PDB file of N, CA and C in Angstrom:
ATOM      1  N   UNK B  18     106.655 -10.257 175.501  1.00 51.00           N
ATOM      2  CA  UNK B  18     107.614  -9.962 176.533  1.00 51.00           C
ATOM      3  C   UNK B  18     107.235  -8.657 177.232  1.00 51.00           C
ATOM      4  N   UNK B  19     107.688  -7.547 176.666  1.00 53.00           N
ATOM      5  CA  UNK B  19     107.363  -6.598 177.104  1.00 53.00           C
ATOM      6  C   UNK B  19     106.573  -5.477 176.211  1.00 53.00           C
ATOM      7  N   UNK B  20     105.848  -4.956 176.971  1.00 61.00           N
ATOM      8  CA  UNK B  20     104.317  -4.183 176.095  1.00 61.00           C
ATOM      9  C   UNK B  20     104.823  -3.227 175.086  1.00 61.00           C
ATOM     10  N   UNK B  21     105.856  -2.197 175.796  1.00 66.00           N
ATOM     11  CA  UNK B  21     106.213  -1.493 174.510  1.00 66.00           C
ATOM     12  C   UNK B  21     107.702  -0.786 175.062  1.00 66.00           C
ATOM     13  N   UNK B  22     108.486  -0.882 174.360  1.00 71.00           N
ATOM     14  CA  UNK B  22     109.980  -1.304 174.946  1.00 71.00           C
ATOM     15  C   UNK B  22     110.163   0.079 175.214  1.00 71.00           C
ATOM     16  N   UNK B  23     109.625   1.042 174.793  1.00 79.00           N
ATOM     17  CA  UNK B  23     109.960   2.405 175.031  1.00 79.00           C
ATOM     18  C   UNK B  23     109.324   2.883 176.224  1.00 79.00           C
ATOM     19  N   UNK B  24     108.570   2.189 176.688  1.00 80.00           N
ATOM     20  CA  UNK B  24     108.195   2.750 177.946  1.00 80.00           C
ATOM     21  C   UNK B  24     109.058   2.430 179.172  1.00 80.00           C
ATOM     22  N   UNK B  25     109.244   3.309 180.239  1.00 72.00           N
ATOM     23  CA  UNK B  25     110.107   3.062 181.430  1.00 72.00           C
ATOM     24  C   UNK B  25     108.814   1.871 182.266  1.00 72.00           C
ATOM     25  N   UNK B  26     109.729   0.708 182.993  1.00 71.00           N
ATOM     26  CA  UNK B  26     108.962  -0.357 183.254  1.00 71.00           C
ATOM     27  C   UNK B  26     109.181   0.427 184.845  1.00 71.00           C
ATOM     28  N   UNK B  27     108.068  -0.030 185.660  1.00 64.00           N
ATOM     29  CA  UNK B  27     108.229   0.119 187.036  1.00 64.00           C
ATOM     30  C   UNK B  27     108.628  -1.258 187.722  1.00 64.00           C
ATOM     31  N   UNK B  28     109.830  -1.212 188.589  1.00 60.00           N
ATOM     32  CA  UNK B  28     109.805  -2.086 190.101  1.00 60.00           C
ATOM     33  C   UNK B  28     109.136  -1.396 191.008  1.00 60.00           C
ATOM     34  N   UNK B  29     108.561  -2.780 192.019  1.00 65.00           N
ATOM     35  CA  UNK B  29     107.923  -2.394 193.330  1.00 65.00           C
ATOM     36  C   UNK B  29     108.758  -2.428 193.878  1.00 65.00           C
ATOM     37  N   UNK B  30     109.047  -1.460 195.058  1.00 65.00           N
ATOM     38  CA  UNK B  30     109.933  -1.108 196.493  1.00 65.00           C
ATOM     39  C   UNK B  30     109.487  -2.405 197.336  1.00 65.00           C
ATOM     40  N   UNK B  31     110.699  -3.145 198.031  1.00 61.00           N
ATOM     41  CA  UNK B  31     110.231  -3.790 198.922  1.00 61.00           C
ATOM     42  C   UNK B  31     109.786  -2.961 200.138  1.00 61.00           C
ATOM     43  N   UNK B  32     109.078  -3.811 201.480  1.00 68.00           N
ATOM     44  CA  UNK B  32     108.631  -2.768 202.495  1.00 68.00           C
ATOM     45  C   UNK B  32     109.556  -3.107 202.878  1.00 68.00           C
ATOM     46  N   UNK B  33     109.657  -2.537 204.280  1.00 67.00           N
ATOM     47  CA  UNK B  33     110.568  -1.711 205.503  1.00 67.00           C
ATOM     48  C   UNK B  33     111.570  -3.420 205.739  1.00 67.00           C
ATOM     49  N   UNK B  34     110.557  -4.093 206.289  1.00 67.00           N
ATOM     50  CA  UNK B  34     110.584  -5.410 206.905  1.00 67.00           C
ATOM     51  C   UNK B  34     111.700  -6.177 205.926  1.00 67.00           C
ATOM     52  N   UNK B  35     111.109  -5.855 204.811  1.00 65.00           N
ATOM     53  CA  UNK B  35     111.920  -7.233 204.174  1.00 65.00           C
ATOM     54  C   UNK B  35     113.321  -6.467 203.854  1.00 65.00           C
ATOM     55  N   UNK B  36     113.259  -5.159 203.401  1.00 67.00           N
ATOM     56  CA  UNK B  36     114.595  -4.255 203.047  1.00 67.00           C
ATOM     57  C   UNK B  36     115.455  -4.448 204.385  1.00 67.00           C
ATOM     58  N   UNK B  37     115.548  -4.426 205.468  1.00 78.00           N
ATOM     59  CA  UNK B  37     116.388  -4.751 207.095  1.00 78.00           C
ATOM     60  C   UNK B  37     116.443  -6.080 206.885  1.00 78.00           C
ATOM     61  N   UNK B  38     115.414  -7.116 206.689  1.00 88.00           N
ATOM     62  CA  UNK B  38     115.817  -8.770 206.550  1.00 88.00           C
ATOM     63  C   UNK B  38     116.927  -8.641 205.630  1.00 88.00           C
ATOM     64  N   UNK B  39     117.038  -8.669 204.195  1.00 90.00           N
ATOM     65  CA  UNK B  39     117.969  -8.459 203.311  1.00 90.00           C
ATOM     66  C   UNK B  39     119.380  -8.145 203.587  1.00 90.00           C
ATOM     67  N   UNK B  40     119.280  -6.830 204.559  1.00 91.00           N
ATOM     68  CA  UNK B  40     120.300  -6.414 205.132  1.00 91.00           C
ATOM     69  C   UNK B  40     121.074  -7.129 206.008  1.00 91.00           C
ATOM     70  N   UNK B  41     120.510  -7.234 207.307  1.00 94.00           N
ATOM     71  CA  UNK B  41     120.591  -8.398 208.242  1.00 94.00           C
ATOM     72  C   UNK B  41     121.011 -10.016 207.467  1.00 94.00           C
ATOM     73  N   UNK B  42     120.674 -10.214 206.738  1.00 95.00           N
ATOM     74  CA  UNK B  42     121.403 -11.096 205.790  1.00 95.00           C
ATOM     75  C   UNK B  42     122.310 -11.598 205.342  1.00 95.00           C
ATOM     76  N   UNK B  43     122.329 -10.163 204.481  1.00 94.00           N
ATOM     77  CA  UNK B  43     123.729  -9.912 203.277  1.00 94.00           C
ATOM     78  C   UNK B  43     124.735  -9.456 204.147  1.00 94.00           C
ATOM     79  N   UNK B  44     124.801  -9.447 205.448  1.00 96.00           N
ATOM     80  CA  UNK B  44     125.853  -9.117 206.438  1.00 96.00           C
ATOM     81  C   UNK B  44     125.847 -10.512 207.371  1.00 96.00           C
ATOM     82  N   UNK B  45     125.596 -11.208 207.284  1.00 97.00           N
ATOM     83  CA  UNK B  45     126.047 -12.814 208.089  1.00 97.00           C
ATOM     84  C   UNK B  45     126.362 -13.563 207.041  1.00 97.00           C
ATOM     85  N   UNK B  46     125.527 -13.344 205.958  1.00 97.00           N
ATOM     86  CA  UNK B  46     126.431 -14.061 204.740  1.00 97.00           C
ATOM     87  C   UNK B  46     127.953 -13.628 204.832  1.00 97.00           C
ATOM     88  N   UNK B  47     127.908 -12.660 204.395  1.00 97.00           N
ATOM     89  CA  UNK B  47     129.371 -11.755 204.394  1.00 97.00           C
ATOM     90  C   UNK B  47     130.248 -12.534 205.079  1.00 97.00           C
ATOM     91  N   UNK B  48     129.749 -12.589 206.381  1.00 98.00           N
ATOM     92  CA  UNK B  48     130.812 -13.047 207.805  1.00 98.00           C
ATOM     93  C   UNK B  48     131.257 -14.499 207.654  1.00 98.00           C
ATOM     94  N   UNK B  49     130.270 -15.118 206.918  1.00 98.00           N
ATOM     95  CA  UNK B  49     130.266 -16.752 207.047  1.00 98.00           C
ATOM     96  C   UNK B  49     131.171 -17.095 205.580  1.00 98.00           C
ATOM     97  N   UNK B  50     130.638 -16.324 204.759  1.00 98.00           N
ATOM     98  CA  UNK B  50     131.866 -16.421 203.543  1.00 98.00           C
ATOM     99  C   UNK B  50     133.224 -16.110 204.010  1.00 98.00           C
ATOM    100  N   UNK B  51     133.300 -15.005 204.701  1.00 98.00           N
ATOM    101  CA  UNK B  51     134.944 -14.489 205.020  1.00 98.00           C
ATOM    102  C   UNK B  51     135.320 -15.567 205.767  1.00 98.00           C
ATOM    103  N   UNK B  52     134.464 -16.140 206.780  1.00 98.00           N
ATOM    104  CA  UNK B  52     134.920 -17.213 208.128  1.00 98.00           C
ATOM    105  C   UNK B  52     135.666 -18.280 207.484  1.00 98.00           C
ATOM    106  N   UNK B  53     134.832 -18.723 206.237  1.00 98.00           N
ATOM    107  CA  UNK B  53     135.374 -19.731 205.515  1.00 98.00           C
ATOM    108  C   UNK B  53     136.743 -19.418 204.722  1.00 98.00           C
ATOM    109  N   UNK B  54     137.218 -18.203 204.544  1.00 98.00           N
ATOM    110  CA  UNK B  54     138.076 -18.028 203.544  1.00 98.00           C
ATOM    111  C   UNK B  54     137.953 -17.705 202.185  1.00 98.00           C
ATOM    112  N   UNK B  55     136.351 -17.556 201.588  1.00 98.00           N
ATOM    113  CA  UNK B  55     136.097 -17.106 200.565  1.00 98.00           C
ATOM    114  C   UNK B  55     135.863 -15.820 199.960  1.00 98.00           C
ATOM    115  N   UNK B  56     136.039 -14.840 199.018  1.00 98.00           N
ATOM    116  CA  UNK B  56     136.164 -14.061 198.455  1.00 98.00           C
ATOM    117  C   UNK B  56     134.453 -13.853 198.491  1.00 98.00           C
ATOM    118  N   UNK B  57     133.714 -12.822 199.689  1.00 97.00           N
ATOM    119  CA  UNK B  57     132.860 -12.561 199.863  1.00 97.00           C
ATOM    120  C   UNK B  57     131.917 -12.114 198.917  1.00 97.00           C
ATOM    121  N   UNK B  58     132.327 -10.750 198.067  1.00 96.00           N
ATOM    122  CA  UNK B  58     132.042 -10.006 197.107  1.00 96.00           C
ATOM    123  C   UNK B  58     131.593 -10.921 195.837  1.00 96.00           C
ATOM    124  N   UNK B  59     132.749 -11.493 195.371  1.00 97.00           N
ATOM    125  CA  UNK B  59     132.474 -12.714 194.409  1.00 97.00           C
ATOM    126  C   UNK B  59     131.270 -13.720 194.734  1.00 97.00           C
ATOM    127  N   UNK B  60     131.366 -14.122 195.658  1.00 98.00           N
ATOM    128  CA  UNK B  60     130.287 -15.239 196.167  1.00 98.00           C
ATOM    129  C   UNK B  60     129.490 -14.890 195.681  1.00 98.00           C
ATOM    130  N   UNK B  61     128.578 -13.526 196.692  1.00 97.00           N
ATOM    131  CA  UNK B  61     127.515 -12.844 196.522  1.00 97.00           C
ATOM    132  C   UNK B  61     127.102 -13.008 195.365  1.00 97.00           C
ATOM    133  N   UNK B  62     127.793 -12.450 194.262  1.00 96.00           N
ATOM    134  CA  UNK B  62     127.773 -11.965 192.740  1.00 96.00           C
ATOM    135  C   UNK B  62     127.121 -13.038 192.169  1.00 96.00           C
ATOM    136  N   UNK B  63     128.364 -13.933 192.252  1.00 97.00           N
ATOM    137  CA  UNK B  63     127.990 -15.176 191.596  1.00 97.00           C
ATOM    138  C   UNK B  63     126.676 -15.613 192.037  1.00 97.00           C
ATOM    139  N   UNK B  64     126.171 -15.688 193.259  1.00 97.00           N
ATOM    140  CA  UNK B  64     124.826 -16.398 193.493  1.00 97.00           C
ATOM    141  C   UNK B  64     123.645 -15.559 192.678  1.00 97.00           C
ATOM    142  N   UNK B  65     123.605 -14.217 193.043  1.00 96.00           N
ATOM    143  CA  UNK B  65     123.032 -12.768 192.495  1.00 96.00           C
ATOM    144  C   UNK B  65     122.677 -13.673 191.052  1.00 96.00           C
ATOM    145  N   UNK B  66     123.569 -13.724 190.163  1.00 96.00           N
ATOM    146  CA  UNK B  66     123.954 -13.895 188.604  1.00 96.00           C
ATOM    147  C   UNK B  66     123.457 -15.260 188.101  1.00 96.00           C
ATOM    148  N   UNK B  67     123.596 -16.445 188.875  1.00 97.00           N
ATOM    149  CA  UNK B  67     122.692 -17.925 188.537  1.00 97.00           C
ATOM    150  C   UNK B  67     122.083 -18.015 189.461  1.00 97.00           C
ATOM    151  N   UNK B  68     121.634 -17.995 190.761  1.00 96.00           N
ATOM    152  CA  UNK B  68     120.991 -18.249 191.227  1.00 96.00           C
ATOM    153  C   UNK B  68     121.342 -19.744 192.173  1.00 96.00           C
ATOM    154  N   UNK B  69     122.380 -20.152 192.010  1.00 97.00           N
ATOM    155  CA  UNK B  69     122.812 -20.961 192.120  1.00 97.00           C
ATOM    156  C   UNK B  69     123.323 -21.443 193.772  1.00 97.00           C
ATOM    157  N   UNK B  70     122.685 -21.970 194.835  1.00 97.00           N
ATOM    158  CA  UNK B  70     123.090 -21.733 195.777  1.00 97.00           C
ATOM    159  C   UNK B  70     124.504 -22.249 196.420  1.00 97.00           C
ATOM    160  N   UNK B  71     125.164 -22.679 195.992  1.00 97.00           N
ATOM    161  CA  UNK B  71     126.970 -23.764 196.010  1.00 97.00           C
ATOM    162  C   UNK B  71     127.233 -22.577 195.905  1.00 97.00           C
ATOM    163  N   UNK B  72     126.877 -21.611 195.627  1.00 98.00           N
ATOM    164  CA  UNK B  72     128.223 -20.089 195.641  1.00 98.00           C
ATOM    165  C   UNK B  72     127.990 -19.669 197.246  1.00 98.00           C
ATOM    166  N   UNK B  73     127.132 -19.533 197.900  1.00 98.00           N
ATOM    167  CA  UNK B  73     127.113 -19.963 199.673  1.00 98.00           C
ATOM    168  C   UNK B  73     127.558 -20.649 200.243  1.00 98.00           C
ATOM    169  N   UNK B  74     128.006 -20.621 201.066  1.00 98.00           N
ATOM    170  CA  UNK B  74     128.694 -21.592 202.297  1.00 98.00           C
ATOM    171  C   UNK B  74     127.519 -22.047 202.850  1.00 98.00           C
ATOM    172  N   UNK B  75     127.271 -23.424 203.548  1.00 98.00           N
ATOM    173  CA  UNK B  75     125.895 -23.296 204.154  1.00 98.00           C
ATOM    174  C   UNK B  75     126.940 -23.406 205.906  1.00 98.00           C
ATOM    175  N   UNK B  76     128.361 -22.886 206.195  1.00 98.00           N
ATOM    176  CA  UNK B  76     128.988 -22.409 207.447  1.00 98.00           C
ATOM    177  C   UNK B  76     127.665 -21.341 208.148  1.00 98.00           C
ATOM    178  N   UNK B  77     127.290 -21.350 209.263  1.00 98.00           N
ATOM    179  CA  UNK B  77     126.534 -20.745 210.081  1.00 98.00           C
ATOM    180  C   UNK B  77     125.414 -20.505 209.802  1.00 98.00           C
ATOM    181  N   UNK B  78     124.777 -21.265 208.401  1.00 98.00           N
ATOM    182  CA  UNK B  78     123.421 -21.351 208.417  1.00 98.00           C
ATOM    183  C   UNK B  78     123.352 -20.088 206.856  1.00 98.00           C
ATOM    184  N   UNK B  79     124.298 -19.924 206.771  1.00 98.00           N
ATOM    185  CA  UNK B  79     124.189 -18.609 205.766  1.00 98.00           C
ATOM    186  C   UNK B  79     122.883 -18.993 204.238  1.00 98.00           C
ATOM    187  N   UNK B  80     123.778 -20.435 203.826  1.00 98.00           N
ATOM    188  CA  UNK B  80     122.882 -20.824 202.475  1.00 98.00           C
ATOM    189  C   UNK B  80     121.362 -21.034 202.756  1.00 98.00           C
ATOM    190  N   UNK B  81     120.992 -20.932 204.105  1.00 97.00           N
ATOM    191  CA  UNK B  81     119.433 -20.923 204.271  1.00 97.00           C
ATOM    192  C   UNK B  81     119.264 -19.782 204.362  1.00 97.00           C
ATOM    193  N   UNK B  82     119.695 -18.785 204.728  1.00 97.00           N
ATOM    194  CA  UNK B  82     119.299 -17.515 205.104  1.00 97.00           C
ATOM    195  C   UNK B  82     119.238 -16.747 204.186  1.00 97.00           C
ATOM    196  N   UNK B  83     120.199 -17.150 202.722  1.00 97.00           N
ATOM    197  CA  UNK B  83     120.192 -16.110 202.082  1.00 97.00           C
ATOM    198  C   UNK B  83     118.878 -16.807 200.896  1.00 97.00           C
ATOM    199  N   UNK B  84     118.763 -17.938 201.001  1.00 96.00           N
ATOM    200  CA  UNK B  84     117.571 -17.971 199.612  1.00 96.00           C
ATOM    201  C   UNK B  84     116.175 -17.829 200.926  1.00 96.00           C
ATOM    202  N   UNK B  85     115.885 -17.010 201.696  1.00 95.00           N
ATOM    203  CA  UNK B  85     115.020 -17.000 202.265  1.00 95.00           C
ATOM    204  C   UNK B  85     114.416 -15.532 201.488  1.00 95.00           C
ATOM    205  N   UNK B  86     115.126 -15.033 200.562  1.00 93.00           N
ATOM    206  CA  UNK B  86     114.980 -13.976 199.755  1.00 93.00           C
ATOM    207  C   UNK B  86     115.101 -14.032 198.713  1.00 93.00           C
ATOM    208  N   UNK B  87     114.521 -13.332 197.634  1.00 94.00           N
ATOM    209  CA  UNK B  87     114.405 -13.302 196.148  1.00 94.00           C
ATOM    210  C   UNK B  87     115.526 -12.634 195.676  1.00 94.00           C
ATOM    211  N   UNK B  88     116.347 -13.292 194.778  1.00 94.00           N
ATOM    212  CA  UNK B  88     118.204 -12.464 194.198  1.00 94.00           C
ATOM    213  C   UNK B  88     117.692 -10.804 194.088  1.00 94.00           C
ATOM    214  N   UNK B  89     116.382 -10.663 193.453  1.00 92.00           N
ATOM    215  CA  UNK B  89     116.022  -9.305 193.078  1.00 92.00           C
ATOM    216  C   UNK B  89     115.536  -8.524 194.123  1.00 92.00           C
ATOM    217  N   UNK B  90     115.491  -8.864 195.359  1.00 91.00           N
ATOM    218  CA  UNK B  90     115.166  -7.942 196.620  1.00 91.00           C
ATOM    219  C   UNK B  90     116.504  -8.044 197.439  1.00 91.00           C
ATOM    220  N   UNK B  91     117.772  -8.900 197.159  1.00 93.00           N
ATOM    221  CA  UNK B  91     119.368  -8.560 197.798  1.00 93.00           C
ATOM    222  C   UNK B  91     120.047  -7.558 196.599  1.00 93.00           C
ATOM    223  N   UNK B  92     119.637  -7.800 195.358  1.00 93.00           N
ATOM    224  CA  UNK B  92     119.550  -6.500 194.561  1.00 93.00           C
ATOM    225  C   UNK B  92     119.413  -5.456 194.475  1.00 93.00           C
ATOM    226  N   UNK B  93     118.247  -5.488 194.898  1.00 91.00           N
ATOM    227  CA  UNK B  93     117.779  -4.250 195.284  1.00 91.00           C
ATOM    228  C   UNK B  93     118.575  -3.196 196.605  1.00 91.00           C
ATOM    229  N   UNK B  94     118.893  -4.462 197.748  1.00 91.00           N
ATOM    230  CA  UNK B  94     119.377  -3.863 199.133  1.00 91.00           C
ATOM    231  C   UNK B  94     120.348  -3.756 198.666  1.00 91.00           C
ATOM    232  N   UNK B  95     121.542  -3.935 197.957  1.00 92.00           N
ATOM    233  CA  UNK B  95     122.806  -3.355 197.411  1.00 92.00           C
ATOM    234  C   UNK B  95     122.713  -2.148 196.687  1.00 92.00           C
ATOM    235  N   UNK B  96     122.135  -2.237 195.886  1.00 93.00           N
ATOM    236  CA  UNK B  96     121.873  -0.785 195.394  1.00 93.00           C
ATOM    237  C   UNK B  96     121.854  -0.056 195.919  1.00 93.00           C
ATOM    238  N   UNK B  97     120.607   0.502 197.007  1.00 92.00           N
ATOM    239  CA  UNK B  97     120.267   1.117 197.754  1.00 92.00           C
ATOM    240  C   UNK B  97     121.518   1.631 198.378  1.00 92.00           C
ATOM    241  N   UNK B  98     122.146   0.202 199.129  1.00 91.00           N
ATOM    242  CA  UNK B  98     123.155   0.896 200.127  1.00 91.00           C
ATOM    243  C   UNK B  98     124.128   1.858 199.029  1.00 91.00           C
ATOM    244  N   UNK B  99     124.685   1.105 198.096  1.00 93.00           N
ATOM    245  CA  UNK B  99     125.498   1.630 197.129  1.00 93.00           C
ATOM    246  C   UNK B  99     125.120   3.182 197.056  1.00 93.00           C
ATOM    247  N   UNK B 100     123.836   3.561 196.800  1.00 95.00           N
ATOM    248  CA  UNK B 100     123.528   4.869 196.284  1.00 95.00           C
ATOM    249  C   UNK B 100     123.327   5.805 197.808  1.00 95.00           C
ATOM    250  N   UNK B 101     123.430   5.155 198.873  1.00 94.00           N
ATOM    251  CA  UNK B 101     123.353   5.765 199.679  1.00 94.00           C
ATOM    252  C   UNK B 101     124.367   6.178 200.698  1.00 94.00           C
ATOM    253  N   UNK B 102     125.679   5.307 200.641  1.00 91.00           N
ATOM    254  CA  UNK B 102     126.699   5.377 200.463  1.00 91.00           C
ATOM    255  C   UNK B 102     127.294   6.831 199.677  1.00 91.00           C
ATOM    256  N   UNK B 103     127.144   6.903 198.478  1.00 94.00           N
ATOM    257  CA  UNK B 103     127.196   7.807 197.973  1.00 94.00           C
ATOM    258  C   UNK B 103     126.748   9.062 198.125  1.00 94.00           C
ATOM    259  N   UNK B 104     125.948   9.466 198.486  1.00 91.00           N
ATOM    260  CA  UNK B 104     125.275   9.979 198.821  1.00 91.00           C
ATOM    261  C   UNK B 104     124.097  10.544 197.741  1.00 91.00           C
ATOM    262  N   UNK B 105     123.716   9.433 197.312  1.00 89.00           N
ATOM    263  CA  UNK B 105     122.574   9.784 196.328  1.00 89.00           C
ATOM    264  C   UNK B 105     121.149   9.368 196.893  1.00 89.00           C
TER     265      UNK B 105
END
């Protein structure tokens, strides 16, 4: 599995391009979940967590748009905002 558990593992940074796709994204998802009446936040999560795409609406094209990305690079763009938000 992993080489030696005590070592800190590195992630790669996505580039510029795909971190704004992500974004640009996870914000029409947003819109197309709310449009529908669904509990946006949750959705997200849930898809994030199985992978599972039925936690998307495919309303405005969203369920294509969002597996046009890897769960671990909309991961990543939450974080980010999260910590930057913050101001960390």
């Amino acid at each position: 599995m992993y080489k030696n558990s005590y070592e800190t593992q590195q992630f790669s940074n996505m580039d510029k391009t795909t971190q704004n796709q992500a974004n640009d994204i996870l914000v029409q998802v947003y819109k197309a979940l709310k449009e529908k009446g669904y509990n946006p936040v949750n959705q997200i999560v849930g898809y994030i967590l199985s992978g599972d795409p039925t936690y998307i609406t495919s309303h405005n094209n969203a369920r294509s748009l969002i597996a046009r990305l890897e769960r671990d690079e909309l991961l990543e763009e939450l974080v980010k905002s999260f910590l930057i938000f913050n101001g960390l």
